[in-house]
Coordinates of C-alpha atoms in Angstrom, one line a residue:
X176 CA 0.0 0.0 0.0
X177 CA 2.8 2.4 0.8
X178 CA 4.5 1.7 -2.4
X179 CA 1.2 2.3 -4.3
X180 CA 0.6 5.5 -2.5
X181 CA 4.1 6.6 -3.3
X182 CA 3.6 5.9 -6.9
X183 CA 0.3 7.8 -6.9
X184 CA 1.9 10.9 -5.3
X185 CA 4.6 10.8 -7.8
X186 CA 2.3 10.4 -10.8
X187 CA -0.3 13.0 -9.6
X188 CA 1.6 15.7 -7.9
X189 CA -1.5 18.2 -7.7
X190 CA -4.7 16.3 -7.3
X191 CA -6.5 19.6 -6.5
X192 CA -5.8 21.1 -9.9
X193 CA -6.8 17.8 -11.7
X194 CA -10.2 17.7 -9.7
X195 CA -10.9 21.3 -10.7
X196 CA -10.1 20.6 -14.3
X197 CA -12.4 17.6 -14.4
X198 CA -15.1 19.5 -12.6
X199 CA -14.9 22.2 -15.2
X200 CA -15.0 19.7 -18.0
X201 CA -18.1 18.2 -16.6
X202 CA -19.8 21.6 -16.3
X203 CA -19.0 22.4 -19.9
X204 CA -20.3 19.0 -21.0
X205 CA -23.6 19.5 -19.1
X206 CA -24.1 23.0 -20.6
X207 CA -23.4 21.5 -24.1
X208 CA -25.9 18.7 -23.6
X209 CA -28.6 21.3 -22.5
X210 CA -27.8 23.5 -25.5
X211 CA -28.3 20.5 -27.8
X212 CA -31.6 19.5 -25.9
X213 CA -32.9 23.0 -26.5
X214 CA -32.0 22.9 -30.2
X215 CA -33.7 19.4 -30.5
X216 CA -36.9 20.7 -28.9
X217 CA -37.0 23.8 -31.2
X218 CA -36.4 21.7 -34.3
X219 CA -39.2 19.3 -33.3
X220 CA -41.6 22.2 -32.7
X221 CA -40.6 23.7 -36.0
X222 CA -41.1 20.5 -37.9
X223 CA -44.5 20.1 -36.2
X224 CA -45.6 23.5 -37.5
X225 CA -44.1 23.2 -41.0
X226 CA -46.0 21.6 -44.0
X227 CA -44.1 18.8 -45.6
X228 CA -43.2 19.3 -49.3
X229 CA -45.3 16.3 -50.3
X230 CA -48.5 17.6 -48.6
X231 CA -48.0 21.1 -50.1
X232 CA -47.6 19.5 -53.6
X233 CA -50.8 17.6 -53.0
X234 CA -52.7 20.7 -52.0
X235 CA -51.6 22.5 -55.1
X236 CA -52.5 19.6 -57.4
X237 CA -55.9 19.1 -55.9
X238 CA -56.6 22.8 -55.9
X239 CA -55.7 23.1 -59.6
X240 CA -58.1 20.3 -60.5
X241 CA -60.9 21.8 -58.4
X242 CA -60.7 25.3 -60.1
X243 CA -61.1 23.6 -63.4
X244 CA -64.5 22.1 -62.4
X245 CA -67.8 23.6 -63.4
X246 CA -70.0 24.9 -60.4
X247 CA -72.3 21.9 -60.8
X248 CA -69.3 19.5 -60.6
X249 CA -68.3 20.8 -57.3
X250 CA -71.5 19.6 -55.5
X251 CA -71.5 16.7 -53.2
X252 CA -74.4 14.1 -53.5
X253 CA -77.1 13.5 -50.9
X254 CA -77.1 17.1 -49.5
X255 CA -80.6 16.6 -48.3
X256 CA -79.2 14.4 -45.4
X257 CA -77.2 17.3 -44.0
X258 CA -80.0 18.3 -41.6
X259 CA -81.7 15.0 -41.2
X260 CA -81.9 14.0 -37.5
X261 CA -82.3 10.3 -38.5
X262 CA -78.6 10.2 -39.3
X263 CA -75.4 10.1 -37.3
X264 CA -73.7 13.5 -37.7
X265 CA -69.9 13.8 -37.3
X266 CA -67.8 16.9 -37.7
X267 CA -64.1 17.8 -38.1
X268 CA -62.6 21.3 -38.3
X269 CA -59.2 21.2 -40.1
X270 CA -56.9 22.4 -42.8
X271 CA -55.1 19.1 -43.3
X272 CA -56.1 17.1 -46.4
X273 CA -54.9 13.7 -45.3
X274 CA -55.8 14.1 -41.7
X275 CA -59.4 14.8 -42.8
X276 CA -59.3 11.8 -45.1
X277 CA -58.2 9.5 -42.3
X278 CA -60.8 10.6 -39.9
X279 CA -63.5 10.1 -42.5
X280 CA -62.1 6.8 -43.9
X281 CA -61.5 5.2 -40.4
X282 CA -65.0 6.2 -39.1
X283 CA -66.7 4.8 -42.1
X284 CA -64.6 1.6 -42.3
X285 CA -65.4 0.9 -38.6
X286 CA -69.1 1.7 -38.9
X287 CA -71.8 -1.1 -38.9
X288 CA -74.1 1.3 -40.8
X289 CA -71.9 3.7 -42.9
X290 CA -74.9 4.7 -44.9
X291 CA -76.3 6.4 -41.8
X292 CA -73.2 8.6 -41.4
X293 CA -73.0 12.3 -42.4
X294 CA -69.7 14.0 -42.2
X295 CA -69.4 17.8 -41.9
X296 CA -65.8 19.1 -42.7
X297 CA -65.1 22.8 -42.0
X298 CA -61.9 24.4 -43.3
X299 CA -60.7 27.7 -44.4
X300 CA -61.0 29.3 -47.9
X301 CA -57.3 28.5 -48.8
X302 CA -57.8 24.8 -48.2
X303 CA -61.5 24.4 -49.3
X304 CA -60.7 23.6 -53.0
X305 CA -58.0 20.9 -52.1
X306 CA -60.1 19.2 -49.4
X307 CA -63.3 19.4 -51.5
X308 CA -61.5 17.9 -54.5
X309 CA -60.1 15.0 -52.5
X310 CA -63.5 13.9 -51.4
X311 CA -65.0 14.4 -54.8
X312 CA -62.3 12.0 -56.2
X313 CA -62.5 9.8 -53.2
X314 CA -66.1 9.7 -51.9
X315 CA -66.5 8.1 -48.5
X316 CA -68.4 5.0 -49.7
X317 CA -72.0 4.9 -48.5
X318 CA -71.6 7.9 -46.1
X319 CA -72.5 11.5 -46.9
X320 CA -70.0 14.3 -46.7
X321 CA -70.1 18.1 -47.0
X322 CA -67.2 20.6 -46.9
X323 CA -67.6 24.2 -45.9
X324 CA -65.3 27.2 -45.5
X325 CA -65.3 29.2 -42.3
X326 CA -65.2 32.3 -44.3
X327 CA -68.8 31.7 -45.3
X328 CA -70.0 32.0 -41.7
X329 CA -71.3 35.6 -41.8
X330 CA -72.3 35.4 -38.1
X331 CA -68.6 35.0 -37.2
X332 CA -68.3 38.5 -36.2
X333 CA -65.4 40.9 -36.8
X334 CA -65.2 41.4 -33.0
X335 CA -64.6 37.7 -32.5
X336 CA -61.9 37.5 -35.3
X337 CA -60.0 40.6 -34.0
X338 CA -60.3 39.2 -30.4
X339 CA -58.4 36.0 -31.5
X340 CA -55.6 38.1 -33.0
X341 CA -55.1 39.6 -29.6
X342 CA -54.1 36.5 -28.0
X343 CA -50.4 36.4 -27.0
X344 CA -49.3 33.4 -29.0
X345 CA -47.2 32.8 -32.2
X346 CA -48.7 29.4 -32.5
X347 CA -51.5 29.3 -35.2
X348 CA -52.9 26.2 -33.5
X349 CA -54.1 28.5 -30.8
X350 CA -55.1 31.6 -32.7
X351 CA -56.9 29.8 -35.5
X352 CA -60.6 30.3 -35.6
X353 CA -61.0 26.6 -36.6
X354 CA -59.7 25.7 -33.2
X355 CA -62.5 27.8 -31.5
X356 CA -65.4 26.7 -33.7
X357 CA -66.5 24.0 -31.3
X358 CA -68.0 26.7 -29.1
X359 CA -70.2 27.9 -31.9
X360 CA -71.8 24.6 -33.0
X361 CA -75.3 26.1 -32.6
X362 CA -74.5 28.6 -35.3
X363 CA -72.8 26.2 -37.6
X364 CA -75.4 23.3 -37.3
X365 CA -78.7 25.1 -36.2
X366 CA -80.9 22.2 -37.4
X367 CA -79.1 19.4 -35.6
X368 CA -79.7 18.0 -32.1
X369 CA -76.5 16.1 -31.4
X370 CA -73.2 15.8 -33.1
X371 CA -69.8 14.1 -32.5
X372 CA -66.9 16.4 -32.9
X373 CA -63.4 15.0 -33.8
X374 CA -60.0 16.6 -33.7
X375 CA -58.3 16.0 -37.1
X376 CA -55.4 13.9 -35.5
X377 CA -57.6 10.9 -34.5
X378 CA -58.1 7.4 -35.9
X379 CA -61.4 5.5 -35.3
X380 CA -61.0 1.8 -34.7
X381 CA -64.5 0.7 -33.6
X382 CA -68.2 1.4 -34.4
X383 CA -69.3 4.5 -32.7
X384 CA -73.1 4.0 -32.7
X385 CA -73.0 3.5 -29.0
X386 CA -72.1 7.1 -28.5
X387 CA -75.5 8.2 -29.6
X388 CA -77.2 6.3 -26.9
X389 CA -75.3 8.0 -24.1
X390 CA -77.6 9.7 -21.7
X391 CA -76.6 13.3 -21.2
X392 CA -78.9 13.8 -18.2
X393 CA -79.7 17.2 -19.2
X394 CA -76.0 18.2 -19.7
X395 CA -74.4 19.5 -22.9
X396 CA -71.4 17.4 -23.4
X397 CA -69.9 13.9 -23.1
X398 CA -66.1 13.2 -23.2
X399 CA -63.5 11.1 -21.6
X400 CA -62.1 12.4 -18.3
X401 CA -58.3 12.8 -17.5
X402 CA -58.2 12.8 -13.8
X403 CA -54.9 11.0 -12.9
X404 CA -51.3 12.1 -13.4
X405 CA -50.4 8.6 -14.7
X406 CA -52.7 9.2 -17.8
X407 CA -51.0 10.1 -21.1
X408 CA -53.1 13.3 -21.5
X409 CA -53.5 14.5 -18.0
X410 CA -53.8 18.2 -17.6
X411 CA -54.3 19.8 -14.2
X412 CA -56.8 22.6 -14.1
X413 CA -54.7 24.9 -11.9
X414 CA -51.8 24.7 -14.3
X415 CA -53.8 26.3 -17.1
X416 CA -56.3 28.6 -15.3
X417 CA -55.6 31.8 -13.4
X418 CA -57.2 31.2 -10.1
X419 CA -56.0 34.5 -8.8
X420 CA -58.8 36.1 -10.9
X421 CA -62.1 36.2 -9.1
X422 CA -63.9 35.0 -12.2
X423 CA -62.1 31.7 -12.1
X424 CA -61.9 31.4 -8.2
X425 CA -65.6 31.8 -7.8
X426 CA -66.8 29.5 -10.6
X427 CA -64.2 26.7 -10.8
X428 CA -62.7 24.0 -8.6
X429 CA -59.0 23.6 -9.3
X430 CA -59.1 20.0 -8.2
X431 CA -61.9 18.7 -10.5
X432 CA -61.2 16.3 -13.4
X433 CA -60.6 17.8 -16.7
X434 CA -61.5 16.1 -20.0
X435 CA -60.3 15.6 -23.6
X436 CA -61.8 17.3 -26.6
X437 CA -60.6 15.0 -29.3
X438 CA -63.7 13.0 -29.3
X439 CA -66.9 14.3 -27.7
X440 CA -70.7 14.2 -28.1
X441 CA -72.4 17.6 -27.9
X442 CA -76.0 18.6 -27.6
X443 CA -75.9 21.2 -30.3
X444 CA -79.0 23.2 -29.2
X445 CA -77.3 24.0 -25.8
X446 CA -73.7 24.5 -26.9
X447 CA -73.3 28.2 -27.3
X448 CA -71.0 30.1 -25.1
X449 CA -69.2 32.9 -27.0
X450 CA -69.3 35.3 -24.1
X451 CA -66.8 33.1 -22.2
X452 CA -64.2 33.5 -25.0
X453 CA -64.6 37.3 -25.0
X454 CA -64.6 37.5 -21.2
X455 CA -61.3 35.7 -21.2
X456 CA -59.7 37.9 -23.8
X457 CA -60.4 41.0 -21.6
X458 CA -58.3 39.5 -18.7
X459 CA -55.8 36.6 -18.4
X460 CA -58.2 33.8 -17.2
X461 CA -56.2 30.9 -18.9
X462 CA -53.2 30.1 -21.0
X463 CA -53.4 30.7 -24.7
X464 CA -55.2 27.7 -26.3
X465 CA -58.7 26.4 -26.6
X466 CA -58.4 23.5 -24.1
X467 CA -58.9 25.6 -20.9
X468 CA -61.5 27.6 -22.6
X469 CA -63.4 24.3 -23.2
X470 CA -63.1 23.3 -19.5
X471 CA -64.8 26.6 -18.5
X472 CA -67.4 26.5 -21.3
X473 CA -68.5 22.8 -20.4
X474 CA -67.8 23.1 -16.6
X475 CA -70.4 21.1 -14.7
X476 CA -72.0 20.3 -18.1
X477 CA -70.1 17.1 -18.9
X478 CA -70.9 13.5 -18.6
X479 CA -67.9 11.1 -18.4
X480 CA -67.5 8.5 -21.1
X481 CA -65.9 5.2 -20.3
X482 CA -62.1 5.1 -20.8
X483 CA -62.3 2.6 -23.6
X484 CA -63.8 5.2 -26.0
X485 CA -60.5 7.0 -26.2
X486 CA -56.7 6.4 -26.0
X487 CA -54.4 9.5 -25.8
X488 CA -50.8 10.3 -26.2
X489 CA -49.9 8.8 -29.6
X490 CA -48.3 12.1 -30.6
X491 CA -45.9 12.5 -27.8
X492 CA -45.6 9.3 -25.6
X493 CA -43.8 6.3 -27.0
X494 CA -44.4 4.2 -23.9
X495 CA -48.2 3.7 -24.0
X496 CA -49.7 0.4 -23.1
X497 CA -50.4 -1.6 -26.2
X498 CA -53.5 -3.2 -24.8
X499 CA -55.1 0.2 -24.2
X500 CA -54.3 1.2 -27.8
X501 CA -55.7 -2.0 -29.4
X502 CA -58.9 -1.8 -27.4
X503 CA -59.7 1.9 -27.7
X504 CA -62.5 3.0 -30.0
X505 CA -60.6 6.2 -31.0
X506 CA -56.8 6.8 -31.0
X507 CA -55.6 10.4 -30.5
X508 CA -52.2 11.7 -31.8
X509 CA -52.2 14.5 -29.4
X510 CA -48.8 16.3 -29.2
X511 CA -46.4 17.7 -31.8
X512 CA -45.5 14.3 -33.5
X513 CA -48.4 13.9 -35.9
X514 CA -48.5 10.6 -37.9
X515 CA -48.4 12.5 -41.3
X516 CA -45.0 14.1 -40.3
X517 CA -41.6 12.5 -40.4
X518 CA -41.2 13.1 -36.7
X519 CA -44.3 11.0 -35.9
X520 CA -43.7 8.1 -33.5
X521 CA -43.0 5.1 -35.8
X522 CA -44.6 2.4 -33.7
X523 CA -47.9 4.2 -33.8
X524 CA -47.9 5.3 -37.5
X525 CA -49.4 2.0 -38.8
X526 CA -52.8 2.7 -37.1
X527 CA -53.1 6.0 -39.1
X528 CA -51.3 5.0 -42.4
X529 CA -53.5 2.0 -43.1
X530 CA -56.3 4.4 -43.9
X531 CA -54.2 6.4 -46.4
X532 CA -54.5 5.6 -50.1
X533 CA -50.7 5.6 -50.9
X534 CA -51.3 4.1 -54.3
X535 CA -53.5 7.2 -55.3
X536 CA -51.9 8.8 -58.4
X537 CA -51.7 12.2 -56.7
X538 CA -49.9 10.8 -53.7
X539 CA -47.5 9.0 -55.9
X540 CA -46.8 12.2 -58.0
X541 CA -46.2 14.2 -54.8
X542 CA -43.8 11.4 -53.4
X543 CA -46.0 10.7 -50.4
X544 CA -45.2 7.3 -49.1
X545 CA -45.9 5.2 -46.0

């Protein structure tokens, strides 16, 4: 031992300086790792907001074809069913062509009675030609479909549009009027009683007829609750709401369960709460996005659906339980990693891509592949 210590003292004459050098190297390495993590996060966020070249090509291709059609050729069949209460009415508000196609295709493919389905797609004027042309070329089997532009809604006031622009966010997902249309369903579909509203990043795996028999017990809304931190899409009310404001403090309980909006049944005749949005824009009641606004709008007006209706997290969590995914009626790719983007989580893409017609000539031309 004495010999070893002597050799060590001879080899390392100044241990203090060596320790300091190693400590500095470790700190530099940690800082570099953090910088790279921040860069990675930024690039993922950027990729999530950027339209892939293939989808941009597809949009232009479809728009060009649509503009060559005569007015009568732009009409969808069976328009008399759009206000018929004997049918199952579904809606999706989106500016993504393939996302809309997958929602429609997966819903009709899973339905026991697809002829009783009516789909209402709402988009903006820029994407109306492309989305319309897609469904004119690829009609949803026996189901009925209609595509509208948000710009045709004259009741969507200038006050509302300007109020959205006042929100402190650079993310178009939160300032887009399409994200807030769920609160104006009574204006969009005045003749309907109930409607099932989808986010555009979902895939339907099971017949949804059972949703229409859910007893709302006089309430407005039915959705799956997210009550536990272990759940993929858990959101705590107090993290999104400003409970220092008396409006929130007096009306809301910070500990109640929240719920997901990616699949929900709504009683249309009662779902009209535009005043809540304008109230929130006058003072900071919630963080900038439509999720907390929905919690306020349907607070104490929601019936909880069984968990098996809805599986969350496929757009941000790669460690989900496979059994939960397989048995869920609807899969939701919530998060930035959408299945139509290269950054989508590989093990979950198959549930979405099997509803895409990759052999379609336009997709081939635009180099869109599985």
